[in-house]
Amino acid sequence: MTVTNEPPAARPALTRRGGNAVGDRLFSWWTLGTGLLVLAILGLILITTVREAWPAFDAMGLRFLTERIWDPNPATGDAIFGALSFAYGTAISSLIALLFAVPVSVGIALFLTELAPRRLRGAAVTVIDLLAAVPSVVFGLWGILVVAPALVPVYQWMHDVLGGVPVLGRLFGPVGSGRNFMTAGLILAIMVTPIITSITREVFSTVPRADKDAALALGATRWEMIRGAVFPHSFGGVVGAVMLGLGRAMGETIAVALVIGGATNITANIFAPGNSMAAVIVQQFGESTGTFTAALIGLGVVLFAMTVLINVLAQVVVRRAEARMKGSVA
């Protein structure tokens, strides 16, 4: 047998280098253009809405953000446009929605990825996807016709039990109708749960199987494996899912308009009626003119700014938390 020291023949190139260079350059330009297009659309939306809302901003100044009163048709004097009450209602109803939706969504996602049998997993995923496709007006009608009247006795019981407690008494105050912050938050929680669940489930499924098996091999229980391997790997994606659900909750219109009560109100009582920015826009835009229309568009600008600010803060929190988790794991 003869042994030679000749180097092996080089593999033929699959494609010509020039063709690869041109294709890569075109792909790079295309992806850069699509990314810039998204930013351009957002910029145009912001510029257009600010321009249309400028008469209200000019008339109210900073009082547009700090004023509680919203009175477009005063009997005497000038109209008053204050977004503070509606911003408060948007924040409270969205916060209530997240308080209920996030634990349920994370629990469902963990069950589907870690515990559920394969047959049950497919059926559950289908039901969740179908729930996400239900129109918001259906949730709103169900809320005003069924949920709100049914919850009034529950709200009254909570007020009777907790109304005398110093701090909780302000949160669970007197009950009027079932159309209030709490009902709006519950309806929003049902609406955003499928979104958060679907994304969280996909994020959990990306955790390497080797990491899970290594934790179990070291003697960890299933919960310890989830806490030590699944959560650190998935924290950023879960926060992204929550932020997407929060954006849906803050921008919801018809469902919230039907169940939140339609009152201009700032109160700690979650059983009191209120209003949100998106809801008041859809309620009053059809009858508005001039500066009134500009003020409603201004509410949209404020809602846009709130959404951007919350997402920026969420990114900061995610980066710090991930760095802390990686340091603790290391």
mmCIF file of C-alpha atoms in Angstrom:
data_model
loop_
_atom_site.group_PDB
_atom_site.id
_atom_site.type_symbol
_atom_site.label_atom_id
_atom_site.label_comp_id
_atom_site.label_asym_id
_atom_site.label_seq_id
_atom_site.Cartn_x
_atom_site.Cartn_y
_atom_site.Cartn_z
ATOM 1 C CA MET A 1 0.000 0.000 0.000
ATOM 2 C CA THR A 2 1.436 3.343 -1.066
ATOM 3 C CA VAL A 3 0.999 6.367 1.134
ATOM 4 C CA THR A 4 1.181 9.812 -0.445
ATOM 5 C CA ASN A 5 1.462 13.181 1.200
ATOM 6 C CA GLU A 6 -0.477 15.038 -1.453
ATOM 7 C CA PRO A 7 -3.054 17.443 0.007
ATOM 8 C CA PRO A 8 -6.675 16.583 -0.658
ATOM 9 C CA ALA A 9 -8.288 18.308 -3.567
ATOM 10 C CA ALA A 10 -10.124 21.486 -2.683
ATOM 11 C CA ARG A 11 -13.896 21.233 -2.757
ATOM 12 C CA PRO A 12 -15.478 23.003 -5.659
ATOM 13 C CA ALA A 13 -17.350 26.158 -4.728
ATOM 14 C CA LEU A 14 -21.088 25.738 -4.786
ATOM 15 C CA THR A 15 -21.544 29.124 -6.420
ATOM 16 C CA ARG A 16 -19.271 31.741 -7.838
ATOM 17 C CA ARG A 17 -17.853 34.240 -5.355
ATOM 18 C CA GLY A 18 -19.079 37.170 -7.421
ATOM 19 C CA GLY A 19 -22.617 35.811 -7.353
ATOM 20 C CA ASN A 20 -22.446 35.406 -3.585
ATOM 21 C CA ALA A 21 -21.168 38.960 -3.138
ATOM 22 C CA VAL A 22 -23.968 40.427 -5.240
ATOM 23 C CA GLY A 23 -26.605 38.365 -3.486
ATOM 24 C CA ASP A 24 -25.314 39.280 -0.038
ATOM 25 C CA ARG A 25 -25.222 42.949 -0.966
ATOM 26 C CA LEU A 26 -28.791 42.876 -2.294
ATOM 27 C CA PHE A 27 -29.997 41.019 0.785
ATOM 28 C CA SER A 28 -28.230 43.526 3.045
ATOM 29 C CA TRP A 29 -29.808 46.460 1.228
ATOM 30 C CA TRP A 30 -33.237 44.854 1.321
ATOM 31 C CA THR A 31 -33.138 44.157 5.065
ATOM 32 C CA LEU A 32 -31.754 47.639 5.768
ATOM 33 C CA GLY A 33 -34.509 49.191 3.655
ATOM 34 C CA THR A 34 -37.295 47.261 5.396
ATOM 35 C CA GLY A 35 -35.909 48.203 8.814
ATOM 36 C CA LEU A 36 -35.662 51.869 7.875
ATOM 37 C CA LEU A 37 -39.175 51.697 6.386
ATOM 38 C CA VAL A 38 -40.600 50.677 9.762
ATOM 39 C CA LEU A 39 -38.820 53.565 11.471
ATOM 40 C CA ALA A 40 -39.979 55.956 8.742
ATOM 41 C CA ILE A 41 -43.602 54.861 9.165
ATOM 42 C CA LEU A 42 -43.416 55.352 12.932
ATOM 43 C CA GLY A 43 -41.816 58.750 12.443
ATOM 44 C CA LEU A 44 -44.477 59.826 9.949
ATOM 45 C CA ILE A 45 -47.243 58.668 12.290
ATOM 46 C CA LEU A 46 -45.739 60.696 15.122
ATOM 47 C CA ILE A 47 -45.184 63.802 12.991
ATOM 48 C CA THR A 48 -48.666 63.683 11.463
ATOM 49 C CA THR A 49 -50.495 63.143 14.738
ATOM 50 C CA VAL A 50 -48.491 65.846 16.543
ATOM 51 C CA ARG A 51 -49.251 68.297 13.720
ATOM 52 C CA GLU A 52 -52.972 67.511 13.860
ATOM 53 C CA ALA A 53 -53.012 67.736 17.659
ATOM 54 C CA TRP A 54 -51.008 70.954 17.829
ATOM 55 C CA PRO A 55 -54.029 73.309 18.247
ATOM 56 C CA ALA A 56 -54.929 71.498 21.476
ATOM 57 C CA PHE A 57 -51.320 71.419 22.660
ATOM 58 C CA ASP A 58 -50.980 75.119 21.893
ATOM 59 C CA ALA A 59 -54.187 75.995 23.716
ATOM 60 C CA MET A 60 -53.525 73.909 26.844
ATOM 61 C CA GLY A 61 -49.736 73.719 27.026
ATOM 62 C CA LEU A 62 -48.466 71.361 29.712
ATOM 63 C CA ARG A 63 -51.908 71.470 31.298
ATOM 64 C CA PHE A 64 -52.931 68.970 28.633
ATOM 65 C CA LEU A 65 -50.903 66.378 30.570
ATOM 66 C CA THR A 66 -51.558 67.573 34.124
ATOM 67 C CA GLU A 67 -55.207 68.693 34.004
ATOM 68 C CA ARG A 68 -57.851 66.298 35.341
ATOM 69 C CA ILE A 69 -60.845 68.045 33.777
ATOM 70 C CA TRP A 70 -62.081 67.167 30.294
ATOM 71 C CA ASP A 71 -64.846 69.573 29.289
ATOM 72 C CA PRO A 72 -65.055 70.159 25.517
ATOM 73 C CA ASN A 73 -68.421 71.962 25.696
ATOM 74 C CA PRO A 74 -68.447 74.236 28.756
ATOM 75 C CA ALA A 75 -71.482 76.391 29.466
ATOM 76 C CA THR A 76 -69.246 79.388 29.995
ATOM 77 C CA GLY A 77 -65.579 80.008 29.292
ATOM 78 C CA ASP A 78 -63.109 78.091 27.173
ATOM 79 C CA ALA A 79 -63.035 74.355 26.638
ATOM 80 C CA ILE A 80 -60.726 72.367 28.913
ATOM 81 C CA PHE A 81 -58.837 69.335 27.657
ATOM 82 C CA GLY A 82 -56.943 67.389 30.315
ATOM 83 C CA ALA A 83 -55.552 63.941 29.546
ATOM 84 C CA LEU A 84 -54.517 63.016 33.094
ATOM 85 C CA SER A 85 -57.749 61.220 34.028
ATOM 86 C CA PHE A 86 -57.708 59.144 30.864
ATOM 87 C CA ALA A 87 -54.009 58.326 31.205
ATOM 88 C CA TYR A 88 -54.734 57.189 34.761
ATOM 89 C CA GLY A 89 -57.622 55.001 33.605
ATOM 90 C CA THR A 90 -55.459 53.481 30.878
ATOM 91 C CA ALA A 91 -52.678 52.675 33.336
ATOM 92 C CA ILE A 92 -54.983 51.250 36.038
ATOM 93 C CA SER A 93 -57.014 49.005 33.720
ATOM 94 C CA SER A 94 -53.862 47.756 31.982
ATOM 95 C CA LEU A 95 -52.131 47.088 35.304
ATOM 96 C CA ILE A 96 -55.117 45.093 36.560
ATOM 97 C CA ALA A 97 -55.090 43.124 33.309
ATOM 98 C CA LEU A 98 -51.400 42.238 33.686
ATOM 99 C CA LEU A 99 -51.811 41.281 37.352
ATOM 100 C CA PHE A 100 -54.318 38.622 36.324
ATOM 101 C CA ALA A 101 -53.019 37.672 32.873
ATOM 102 C CA VAL A 102 -49.280 37.243 33.463
ATOM 103 C CA PRO A 103 -49.396 34.517 36.169
ATOM 104 C CA VAL A 104 -52.087 32.623 34.266
ATOM 105 C CA SER A 105 -50.244 32.911 30.962
ATOM 106 C CA VAL A 106 -46.899 31.813 32.389
ATOM 107 C CA GLY A 107 -48.584 28.911 34.181
ATOM 108 C CA ILE A 108 -50.319 27.752 31.010
ATOM 109 C CA ALA A 109 -47.099 28.062 29.013
ATOM 110 C CA LEU A 110 -45.156 26.029 31.596
ATOM 111 C CA PHE A 111 -47.854 23.370 31.660
ATOM 112 C CA LEU A 112 -47.890 23.054 27.876
ATOM 113 C CA THR A 113 -44.093 22.864 27.561
ATOM 114 C CA GLU A 114 -43.191 20.824 30.654
ATOM 115 C CA LEU A 115 -46.152 18.776 31.865
ATOM 116 C CA ALA A 116 -48.948 18.388 29.321
ATOM 117 C CA PRO A 117 -49.264 15.167 27.311
ATOM 118 C CA ARG A 118 -48.748 15.578 23.583
ATOM 119 C CA ARG A 119 -52.427 15.017 22.708
ATOM 120 C CA LEU A 120 -53.671 17.551 25.256
ATOM 121 C CA ARG A 121 -50.951 19.997 24.212
ATOM 122 C CA GLY A 122 -52.191 20.233 20.626
ATOM 123 C CA ALA A 123 -55.823 20.733 21.650
ATOM 124 C CA ALA A 124 -54.907 23.386 24.230
ATOM 125 C CA VAL A 125 -52.777 25.334 21.766
ATOM 126 C CA THR A 126 -55.659 25.319 19.270
ATOM 127 C CA VAL A 127 -58.102 26.665 21.861
ATOM 128 C CA ILE A 128 -55.686 29.423 22.892
ATOM 129 C CA ASP A 129 -55.159 30.468 19.275
ATOM 130 C CA LEU A 130 -58.917 30.548 18.698
ATOM 131 C CA LEU A 131 -59.396 32.712 21.795
ATOM 132 C CA ALA A 132 -56.877 35.196 20.423
ATOM 133 C CA ALA A 133 -58.919 35.466 17.217
ATOM 134 C CA VAL A 134 -62.186 36.507 18.932
ATOM 135 C CA PRO A 135 -63.102 40.122 17.988
ATOM 136 C CA SER A 136 -62.791 42.655 20.780
ATOM 137 C CA VAL A 137 -66.398 43.799 20.390
ATOM 138 C CA VAL A 138 -67.526 40.294 21.342
ATOM 139 C CA PHE A 139 -65.545 40.522 24.566
ATOM 140 C CA GLY A 140 -67.030 43.955 25.196
ATOM 141 C CA LEU A 141 -70.621 42.826 24.696
ATOM 142 C CA TRP A 142 -70.048 39.748 26.835
ATOM 143 C CA GLY A 143 -68.523 41.955 29.498
ATOM 144 C CA ILE A 144 -71.360 44.485 29.648
ATOM 145 C CA LEU A 145 -74.183 41.941 29.363
ATOM 146 C CA VAL A 146 -72.876 39.015 31.420
ATOM 147 C CA VAL A 147 -69.670 39.713 33.346
ATOM 148 C CA ALA A 148 -70.447 43.157 34.795
ATOM 149 C CA PRO A 149 -73.871 42.261 36.307
ATOM 150 C CA ALA A 150 -72.540 38.931 37.609
ATOM 151 C CA LEU A 151 -69.585 40.553 39.367
ATOM 152 C CA VAL A 152 -71.541 43.223 41.249
ATOM 153 C CA PRO A 153 -72.311 40.890 44.205
ATOM 154 C CA VAL A 154 -68.650 39.810 44.276
ATOM 155 C CA TYR A 155 -67.508 43.425 44.306
ATOM 156 C CA GLN A 156 -69.981 44.230 47.079
ATOM 157 C CA TRP A 157 -68.738 41.280 49.160
ATOM 158 C CA MET A 158 -65.122 42.389 48.736
ATOM 159 C CA HIS A 159 -66.088 45.905 49.800
ATOM 160 C CA ASP A 160 -67.924 44.599 52.868
ATOM 161 C CA VAL A 161 -64.940 42.460 53.887
ATOM 162 C CA LEU A 162 -62.047 44.774 53.008
ATOM 163 C CA GLY A 163 -63.670 48.204 53.115
ATOM 164 C CA GLY A 164 -62.730 48.747 56.740
ATOM 165 C CA VAL A 165 -59.041 47.888 56.290
ATOM 166 C CA PRO A 166 -56.977 51.116 56.278
ATOM 167 C CA VAL A 167 -55.225 50.800 52.904
ATOM 168 C CA LEU A 168 -57.322 48.169 51.177
ATOM 169 C CA GLY A 169 -60.476 50.103 51.997
ATOM 170 C CA ARG A 170 -59.476 52.790 49.480
ATOM 171 C CA LEU A 171 -58.837 50.211 46.752
ATOM 172 C CA PHE A 172 -62.021 48.222 47.349
ATOM 173 C CA GLY A 173 -64.344 51.168 47.864
ATOM 174 C CA PRO A 174 -68.071 51.587 47.317
ATOM 175 C CA VAL A 175 -69.575 49.692 44.408
ATOM 176 C CA GLY A 176 -71.823 51.304 41.825
ATOM 177 C CA SER A 177 -72.580 49.414 38.658
ATOM 178 C CA GLY A 178 -70.436 46.624 37.300
ATOM 179 C CA ARG A 179 -68.884 48.985 34.734
ATOM 180 C CA ASN A 180 -65.654 50.085 36.369
ATOM 181 C CA PHE A 181 -61.860 49.812 36.315
ATOM 182 C CA MET A 182 -61.911 46.282 37.702
ATOM 183 C CA THR A 183 -64.275 44.887 35.085
ATOM 184 C CA ALA A 184 -62.303 46.565 32.311
ATOM 185 C CA GLY A 185 -59.096 45.050 33.688
ATOM 186 C CA LEU A 186 -60.620 41.573 33.858
ATOM 187 C CA ILE A 187 -61.886 41.755 30.282
ATOM 188 C CA LEU A 188 -58.494 42.990 29.123
ATOM 189 C CA ALA A 189 -56.823 40.152 31.036
ATOM 190 C CA ILE A 190 -58.901 37.608 29.145
ATOM 191 C CA MET A 191 -58.042 39.324 25.857
ATOM 192 C CA VAL A 192 -54.266 39.504 26.382
ATOM 193 C CA THR A 193 -53.829 36.071 27.992
ATOM 194 C CA PRO A 194 -53.732 34.193 24.648
ATOM 195 C CA ILE A 195 -51.109 36.589 23.268
ATOM 196 C CA ILE A 196 -48.810 36.346 26.286
ATOM 197 C CA THR A 197 -49.337 32.582 26.510
ATOM 198 C CA SER A 198 -48.502 31.886 22.868
ATOM 199 C CA ILE A 199 -45.286 33.902 22.876
ATOM 200 C CA THR A 200 -44.195 32.644 26.302
ATOM 201 C CA ARG A 201 -44.772 29.053 25.228
ATOM 202 C CA GLU A 202 -42.582 29.559 22.159
ATOM 203 C CA VAL A 203 -39.880 31.144 24.323
ATOM 204 C CA PHE A 204 -39.949 28.288 26.847
ATOM 205 C CA SER A 205 -39.653 25.756 24.021
ATOM 206 C CA THR A 206 -36.309 27.281 22.986
ATOM 207 C CA VAL A 207 -34.620 26.330 26.264
ATOM 208 C CA PRO A 208 -31.964 23.693 25.437
ATOM 209 C CA ARG A 209 -32.954 20.212 26.539
ATOM 210 C CA ALA A 210 -29.410 19.652 27.785
ATOM 211 C CA ASP A 211 -29.787 22.446 30.347
ATOM 212 C CA LYS A 212 -32.955 20.883 31.728
ATOM 213 C CA ASP A 213 -31.481 17.384 31.839
ATOM 214 C CA ALA A 214 -28.348 18.695 33.544
ATOM 215 C CA ALA A 215 -30.386 20.343 36.292
ATOM 216 C CA LEU A 216 -32.460 17.204 36.844
ATOM 217 C CA ALA A 217 -29.325 15.040 36.833
ATOM 218 C CA LEU A 218 -27.890 17.139 39.650
ATOM 219 C CA GLY A 219 -30.920 16.292 41.785
ATOM 220 C CA ALA A 220 -33.070 19.351 41.181
ATOM 221 C CA THR A 221 -36.814 19.026 41.414
ATOM 222 C CA ARG A 222 -38.927 20.017 38.445
ATOM 223 C CA TRP A 223 -39.657 23.425 39.961
ATOM 224 C CA GLU A 224 -35.970 23.971 40.740
ATOM 225 C CA MET A 225 -35.141 23.018 37.152
ATOM 226 C CA ILE A 226 -37.695 25.545 35.854
ATOM 227 C CA ARG A 227 -36.407 28.255 38.179
ATOM 228 C CA GLY A 228 -32.741 27.586 37.465
ATOM 229 C CA ALA A 229 -32.752 26.644 33.768
ATOM 230 C CA VAL A 230 -35.973 27.796 32.119
ATOM 231 C CA PHE A 231 -36.577 31.210 33.670
ATOM 232 C CA PRO A 232 -33.046 32.644 33.274
ATOM 233 C CA HIS A 233 -32.905 31.543 29.647
ATOM 234 C CA SER A 234 -36.391 32.876 28.863
ATOM 235 C CA PHE A 235 -36.620 36.042 30.947
ATOM 236 C CA GLY A 236 -36.112 38.485 28.087
ATOM 237 C CA GLY A 237 -38.636 36.725 25.851
ATOM 238 C CA VAL A 238 -41.234 36.574 28.624
ATOM 239 C CA VAL A 239 -40.867 40.292 29.278
ATOM 240 C CA GLY A 240 -41.283 40.899 25.559
ATOM 241 C CA ALA A 241 -44.497 38.865 25.591
ATOM 242 C CA VAL A 242 -45.777 40.858 28.571
ATOM 243 C CA MET A 243 -44.949 44.134 26.826
ATOM 244 C CA LEU A 244 -46.843 43.008 23.730
ATOM 245 C CA GLY A 245 -49.828 42.157 25.897
ATOM 246 C CA LEU A 246 -49.527 45.504 27.659
ATOM 247 C CA GLY A 247 -49.567 47.296 24.319
ATOM 248 C CA ARG A 248 -52.737 45.433 23.376
ATOM 249 C CA ALA A 249 -54.338 46.328 26.708
ATOM 250 C CA MET A 250 -53.407 50.013 26.534
ATOM 251 C CA GLY A 251 -54.657 50.389 22.975
ATOM 252 C CA GLU A 252 -57.908 48.444 23.290
ATOM 253 C CA THR A 253 -60.944 50.570 22.424
ATOM 254 C CA ILE A 254 -64.375 48.989 21.956
ATOM 255 C CA ALA A 255 -64.215 46.409 24.735
ATOM 256 C CA VAL A 256 -62.946 48.946 27.271
ATOM 257 C CA ALA A 257 -65.388 51.620 26.127
ATOM 258 C CA LEU A 258 -68.282 49.260 26.851
ATOM 259 C CA VAL A 259 -67.253 48.150 30.350
ATOM 260 C CA ILE A 260 -65.139 50.869 31.987
ATOM 261 C CA GLY A 261 -68.016 53.241 32.765
ATOM 262 C CA GLY A 262 -67.215 56.353 30.717
ATOM 263 C CA ALA A 263 -66.445 58.678 33.653
ATOM 264 C CA THR A 264 -63.685 61.270 33.933
ATOM 265 C CA ASN A 265 -62.359 60.139 37.260
ATOM 266 C CA ILE A 266 -59.119 59.701 39.216
ATOM 267 C CA THR A 267 -59.612 57.555 42.284
ATOM 268 C CA ALA A 268 -57.938 54.702 44.114
ATOM 269 C CA ASN A 269 -61.242 52.814 44.140
ATOM 270 C CA ILE A 270 -61.009 50.106 41.471
ATOM 271 C CA PHE A 271 -64.786 49.613 41.701
ATOM 272 C CA ALA A 272 -65.412 53.172 40.468
ATOM 273 C CA PRO A 273 -66.171 54.001 36.825
ATOM 274 C CA GLY A 274 -63.522 55.680 34.711
ATOM 275 C CA ASN A 275 -62.266 55.985 31.173
ATOM 276 C CA SER A 276 -59.159 55.323 29.100
ATOM 277 C CA MET A 277 -57.520 57.285 26.301
ATOM 278 C CA ALA A 278 -58.364 54.803 23.573
ATOM 279 C CA ALA A 279 -61.952 54.467 24.811
ATOM 280 C CA VAL A 280 -62.646 58.208 24.992
ATOM 281 C CA ILE A 281 -61.306 58.658 21.459
ATOM 282 C CA VAL A 282 -63.747 56.149 20.027
ATOM 283 C CA GLN A 283 -66.590 57.501 22.187
ATOM 284 C CA GLN A 284 -66.247 61.184 21.244
ATOM 285 C CA PHE A 285 -64.437 61.402 17.925
ATOM 286 C CA GLY A 286 -67.609 61.277 15.850
ATOM 287 C CA GLU A 287 -69.061 64.395 17.482
ATOM 288 C CA SER A 288 -65.854 66.433 17.675
ATOM 289 C CA THR A 289 -64.750 69.419 15.606
ATOM 290 C CA GLY A 290 -61.846 71.850 15.582
ATOM 291 C CA THR A 291 -59.794 71.926 18.763
ATOM 292 C CA PHE A 292 -61.923 69.135 20.213
ATOM 293 C CA THR A 293 -60.749 66.829 17.415
ATOM 294 C CA ALA A 294 -57.181 67.995 17.921
ATOM 295 C CA ALA A 295 -57.422 67.155 21.624
ATOM 296 C CA LEU A 296 -58.603 63.633 20.871
ATOM 297 C CA ILE A 297 -55.711 63.177 18.461
ATOM 298 C CA GLY A 298 -53.484 64.529 21.224
ATOM 299 C CA LEU A 299 -54.677 61.680 23.434
ATOM 300 C CA GLY A 300 -53.400 59.322 20.765
ATOM 301 C CA VAL A 301 -50.029 61.067 20.826
ATOM 302 C CA VAL A 302 -49.845 60.704 24.608
ATOM 303 C CA LEU A 303 -50.781 57.024 24.342
ATOM 304 C CA PHE A 304 -48.065 56.531 21.729
ATOM 305 C CA ALA A 305 -45.503 58.236 23.968
ATOM 306 C CA MET A 306 -46.543 56.149 26.983
ATOM 307 C CA THR A 307 -46.141 52.943 24.986
ATOM 308 C CA VAL A 308 -42.671 53.895 23.758
ATOM 309 C CA LEU A 309 -41.557 54.955 27.240
ATOM 310 C CA ILE A 310 -42.780 51.720 28.817
ATOM 311 C CA ASN A 311 -40.990 49.626 26.187
ATOM 312 C CA VAL A 312 -37.732 51.526 26.708
ATOM 313 C CA LEU A 313 -37.964 51.036 30.475
ATOM 314 C CA ALA A 314 -38.728 47.344 29.930
ATOM 315 C CA GLN A 315 -35.589 46.926 27.838
ATOM 316 C CA VAL A 316 -33.504 48.520 30.583
ATOM 317 C CA VAL A 317 -35.040 46.214 33.189
ATOM 318 C CA VAL A 318 -34.457 43.145 31.007
ATOM 319 C CA ARG A 319 -30.792 43.958 30.433
ATOM 320 C CA ARG A 320 -30.090 44.509 34.108
ATOM 321 C CA ALA A 321 -32.044 41.433 35.187
ATOM 322 C CA GLU A 322 -30.389 39.194 32.601
ATOM 323 C CA ALA A 323 -26.934 40.415 33.634
ATOM 324 C CA ARG A 324 -27.815 39.733 37.279
ATOM 325 C CA MET A 325 -29.162 36.252 36.453
ATOM 326 C CA LYS A 326 -26.116 35.332 34.409
ATOM 327 C CA GLY A 327 -23.869 36.487 37.237
ATOM 328 C CA SER A 328 -25.786 34.407 39.798
ATOM 329 C CA VAL A 329 -25.753 31.339 37.555
ATOM 330 C CA ALA A 330 -22.030 31.717 36.910
#
